[in-house]
Coordinates of C-alpha atoms in Angstrom, one line a residue:
Chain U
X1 CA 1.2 1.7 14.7
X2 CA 4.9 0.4 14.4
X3 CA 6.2 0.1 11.0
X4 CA 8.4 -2.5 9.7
X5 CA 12.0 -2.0 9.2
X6 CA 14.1 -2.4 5.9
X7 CA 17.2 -0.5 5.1
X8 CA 17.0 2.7 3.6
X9 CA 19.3 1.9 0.8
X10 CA 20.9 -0.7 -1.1
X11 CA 23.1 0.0 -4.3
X12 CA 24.6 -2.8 -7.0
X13 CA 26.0 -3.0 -10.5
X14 CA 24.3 -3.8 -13.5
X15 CA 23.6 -7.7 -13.5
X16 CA 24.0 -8.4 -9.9
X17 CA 21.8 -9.6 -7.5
X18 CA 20.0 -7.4 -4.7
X19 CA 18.8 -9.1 -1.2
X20 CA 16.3 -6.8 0.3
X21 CA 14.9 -7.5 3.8
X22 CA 11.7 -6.6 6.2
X23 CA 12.1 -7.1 9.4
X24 CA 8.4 -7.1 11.7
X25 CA 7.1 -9.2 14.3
X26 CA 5.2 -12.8 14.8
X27 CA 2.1 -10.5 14.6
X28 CA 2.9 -9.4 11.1
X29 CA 5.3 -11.1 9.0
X30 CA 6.0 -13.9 11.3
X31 CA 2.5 -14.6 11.2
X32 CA 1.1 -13.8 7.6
X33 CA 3.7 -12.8 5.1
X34 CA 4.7 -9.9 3.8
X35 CA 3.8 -8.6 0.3
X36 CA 6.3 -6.5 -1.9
X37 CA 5.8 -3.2 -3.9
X38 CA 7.6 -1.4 -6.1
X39 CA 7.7 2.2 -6.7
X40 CA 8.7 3.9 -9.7
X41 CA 9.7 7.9 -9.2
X42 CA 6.4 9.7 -9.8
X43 CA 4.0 6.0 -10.0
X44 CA 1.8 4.4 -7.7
X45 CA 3.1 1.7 -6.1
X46 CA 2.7 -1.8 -7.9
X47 CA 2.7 -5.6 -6.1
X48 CA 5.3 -7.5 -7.0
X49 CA 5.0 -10.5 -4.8
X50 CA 2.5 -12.0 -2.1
X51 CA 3.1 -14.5 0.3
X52 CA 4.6 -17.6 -0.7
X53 CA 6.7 -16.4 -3.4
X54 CA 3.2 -15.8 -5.5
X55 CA 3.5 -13.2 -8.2
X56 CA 1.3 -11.8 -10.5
X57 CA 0.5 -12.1 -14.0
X58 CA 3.7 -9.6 -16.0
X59 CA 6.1 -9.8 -12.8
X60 CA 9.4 -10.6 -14.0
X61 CA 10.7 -14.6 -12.7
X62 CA 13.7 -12.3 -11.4
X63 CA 11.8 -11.6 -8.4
X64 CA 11.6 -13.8 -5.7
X65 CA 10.3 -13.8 -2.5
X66 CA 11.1 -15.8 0.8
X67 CA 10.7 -15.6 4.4
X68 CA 13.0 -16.6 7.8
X69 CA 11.2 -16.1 10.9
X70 CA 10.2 -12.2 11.4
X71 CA 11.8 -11.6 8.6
X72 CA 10.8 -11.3 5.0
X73 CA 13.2 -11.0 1.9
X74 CA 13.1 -9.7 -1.4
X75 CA 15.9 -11.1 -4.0
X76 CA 16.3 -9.6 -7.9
X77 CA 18.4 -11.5 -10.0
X78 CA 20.1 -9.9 -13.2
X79 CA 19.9 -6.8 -12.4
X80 CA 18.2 -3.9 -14.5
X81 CA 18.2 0.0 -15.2
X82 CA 15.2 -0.6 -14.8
X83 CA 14.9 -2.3 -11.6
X84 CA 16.3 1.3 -10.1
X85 CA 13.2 2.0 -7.8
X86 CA 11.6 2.9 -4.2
X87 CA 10.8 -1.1 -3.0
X88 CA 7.9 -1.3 -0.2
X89 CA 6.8 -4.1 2.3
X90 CA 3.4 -4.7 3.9
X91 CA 1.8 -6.5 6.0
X92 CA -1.5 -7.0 8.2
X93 CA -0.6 -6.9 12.0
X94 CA -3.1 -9.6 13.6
X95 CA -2.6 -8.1 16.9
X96 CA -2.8 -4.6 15.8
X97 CA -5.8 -4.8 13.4
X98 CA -3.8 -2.4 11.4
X99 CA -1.8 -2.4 8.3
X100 CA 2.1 -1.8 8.8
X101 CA 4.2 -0.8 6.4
X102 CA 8.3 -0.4 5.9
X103 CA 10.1 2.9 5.9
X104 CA 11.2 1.4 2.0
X105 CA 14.0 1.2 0.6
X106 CA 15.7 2.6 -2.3
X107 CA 17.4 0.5 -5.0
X108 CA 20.3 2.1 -6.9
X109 CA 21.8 0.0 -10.4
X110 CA 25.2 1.3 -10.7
Chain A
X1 CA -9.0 -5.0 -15.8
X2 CA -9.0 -4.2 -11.9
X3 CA -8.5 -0.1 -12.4
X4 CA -8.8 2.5 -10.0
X5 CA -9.5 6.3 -9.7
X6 CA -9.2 8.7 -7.1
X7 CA -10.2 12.0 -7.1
X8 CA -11.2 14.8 -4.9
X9 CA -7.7 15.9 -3.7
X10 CA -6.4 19.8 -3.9
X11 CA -5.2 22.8 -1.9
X12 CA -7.3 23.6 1.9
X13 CA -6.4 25.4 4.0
X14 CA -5.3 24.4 7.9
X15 CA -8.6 23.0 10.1
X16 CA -10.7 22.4 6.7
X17 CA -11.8 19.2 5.4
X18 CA -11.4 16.6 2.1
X19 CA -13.6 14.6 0.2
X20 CA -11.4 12.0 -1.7
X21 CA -13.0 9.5 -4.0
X22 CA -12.3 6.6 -5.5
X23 CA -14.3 5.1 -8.6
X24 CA -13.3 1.4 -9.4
X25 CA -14.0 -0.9 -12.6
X26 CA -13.3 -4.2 -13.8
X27 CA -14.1 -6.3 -10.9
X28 CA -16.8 -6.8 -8.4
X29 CA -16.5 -4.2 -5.7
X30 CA -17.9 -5.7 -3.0
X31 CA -16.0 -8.5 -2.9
X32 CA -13.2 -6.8 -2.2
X33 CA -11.7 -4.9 0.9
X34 CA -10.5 -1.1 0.4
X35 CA -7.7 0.7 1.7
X36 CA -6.9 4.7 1.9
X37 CA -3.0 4.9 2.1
X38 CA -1.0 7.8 1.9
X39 CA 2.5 9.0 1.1
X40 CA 3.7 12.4 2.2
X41 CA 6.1 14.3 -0.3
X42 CA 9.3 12.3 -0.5
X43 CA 8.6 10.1 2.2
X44 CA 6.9 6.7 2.4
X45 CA 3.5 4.6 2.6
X46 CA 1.4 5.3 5.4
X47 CA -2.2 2.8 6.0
X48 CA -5.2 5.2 6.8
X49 CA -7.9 3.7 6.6
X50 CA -9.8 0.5 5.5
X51 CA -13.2 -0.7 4.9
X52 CA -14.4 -4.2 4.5
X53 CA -15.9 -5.4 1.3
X54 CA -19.8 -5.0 3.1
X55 CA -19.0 -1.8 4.1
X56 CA -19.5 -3.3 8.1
X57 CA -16.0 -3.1 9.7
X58 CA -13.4 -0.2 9.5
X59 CA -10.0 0.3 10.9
X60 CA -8.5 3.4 11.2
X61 CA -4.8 4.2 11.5
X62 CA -3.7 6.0 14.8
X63 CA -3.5 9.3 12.8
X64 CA -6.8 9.2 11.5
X65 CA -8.8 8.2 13.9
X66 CA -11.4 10.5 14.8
X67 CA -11.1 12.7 12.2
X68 CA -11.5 10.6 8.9
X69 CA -14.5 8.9 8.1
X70 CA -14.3 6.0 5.3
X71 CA -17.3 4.9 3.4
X72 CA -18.3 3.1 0.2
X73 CA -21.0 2.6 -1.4
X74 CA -21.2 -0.8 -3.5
X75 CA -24.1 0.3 -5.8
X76 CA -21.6 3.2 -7.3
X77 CA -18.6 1.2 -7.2
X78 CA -16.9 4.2 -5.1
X79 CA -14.5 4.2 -2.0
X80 CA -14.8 7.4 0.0
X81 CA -12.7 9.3 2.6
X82 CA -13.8 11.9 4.2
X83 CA -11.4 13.8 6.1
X84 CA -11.2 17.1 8.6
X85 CA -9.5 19.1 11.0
X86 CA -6.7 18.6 8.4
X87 CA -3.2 19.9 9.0
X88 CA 0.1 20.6 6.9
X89 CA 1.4 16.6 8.3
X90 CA -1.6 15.6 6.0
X91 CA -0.3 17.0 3.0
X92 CA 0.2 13.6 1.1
X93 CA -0.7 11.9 -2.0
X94 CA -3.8 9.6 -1.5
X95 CA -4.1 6.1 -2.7
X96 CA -6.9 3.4 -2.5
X97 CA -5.8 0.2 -3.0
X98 CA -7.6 -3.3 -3.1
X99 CA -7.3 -6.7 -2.0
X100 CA -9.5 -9.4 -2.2
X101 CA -12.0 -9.8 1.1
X102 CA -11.0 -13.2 2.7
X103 CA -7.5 -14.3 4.5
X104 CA -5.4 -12.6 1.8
X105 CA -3.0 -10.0 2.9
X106 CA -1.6 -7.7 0.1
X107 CA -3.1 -5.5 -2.1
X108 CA -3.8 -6.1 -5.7
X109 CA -4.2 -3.2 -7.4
X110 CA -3.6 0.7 -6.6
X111 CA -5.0 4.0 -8.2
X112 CA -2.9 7.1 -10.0
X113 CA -3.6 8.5 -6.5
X114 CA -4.7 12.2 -5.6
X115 CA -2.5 15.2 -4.1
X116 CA -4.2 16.8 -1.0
X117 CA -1.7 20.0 -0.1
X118 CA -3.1 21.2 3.5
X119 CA -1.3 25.0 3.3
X120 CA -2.7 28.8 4.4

């Protein structure tokens, strides 16, 4: 199954704001979103956003979510030591019956 | 709380097989679809498996098909994945996720996850 692409690294200083993209297909996140994870070294993965810019209960209003076409984007406001993670995007593939996920990538706070 | 638990992982050898479990809690099982994903050392998420929230449809990832098996049983509250003819590309640590059975497309919650090391 082919994955969805997102850059394998983005770094920015403290209190910046990060743009992180996911690039699929109409069949995926043209069609039906993407969701957004984030991965702490060593954790499971946790959701931060659904589509339609939906987060759940505890996710900080620093996280946003939006989407242009095949493409899906992740923004961080103000950013955090703590925001320093692995960041994932998934989707269901209507033509593929599958789940698709992107390579991830890794946020660095400088 | 939605919480998750998998189990089952640990060290086989080349061609042998894996039970991995997952026990849930805090929300009504069969209303929700379950996932197997996996995530080899230092690399990232890969979909198995899923299973819908009746336990009638699966969808297997290329890589698994035909030689994992996903199962639940609703009664128990537990996900299972039964998997064989394993090889050192399966070495990964095991997640199940959920999401909610209907048009949603994300999942929810996640488990600790469970190392399965495939070495001789």
């Amino acid at each position: 199954q082919a994955g969805l692409t997102q850059p394998p690294s983005v770094s920015k200083d403290l209190g910046q704001t990060a743009t992180l993209t996911c690039t699929g297909s109409f069949s995926n996140v043209g069609n039906l979103g993407a969701a957004w994870l984030q991965q702490h070294q060593g954790h499971p993965p946790k959701l931060l956003s659904h589509r339609r810019n939906s987060r759940p209960s505890g996710i900080s209003e620093r996280f946003s979510t939006s989407r242009s076409g095949n493409t899906a984007s992740l923004t961080i406001t103000g950013l955090q030591p703590e925001d320093e993670a692995d960041y994932y995007c998934s989707a269901w593939d209507n033509s593929l019956r599958s789940w698709v996920f992107g390579g991830g990538t890794k946020l660095t706070v400088l | 709380e939605v919480q998750l638990f998998e189990s089952g992982g640990g060290l086989v050898q080349p061609g042998g097989s894996l039970r991995l479990s997952c026990t849930a809690s805090g929300f009504i099982f069969y209303n929700y679809d379950m996932t197997w994903v996996r995530q080899p050392p230092g690399k990232g998420l890969e979909w198995v498996a899923s299973i819908s929230g009746n336990g009638e449809y699966t969808f297997y990832a290329d890589s698994a098909r035909g030689r994992f098996s996903i199962s639940r049983d609703n009664s128990g509250n537990i996900l299972y994945l039964n998997a064989y003819g394993l090889t050192a590309e399966d070495t990964a640590v095991y997640y199940c996720a959920a999401k909610q059975v209907g048009p949603s497309y994300y999942f929810e919650s996640w488990g600790q996850g469970t190392l399965a090391s495939v070495s001789s």
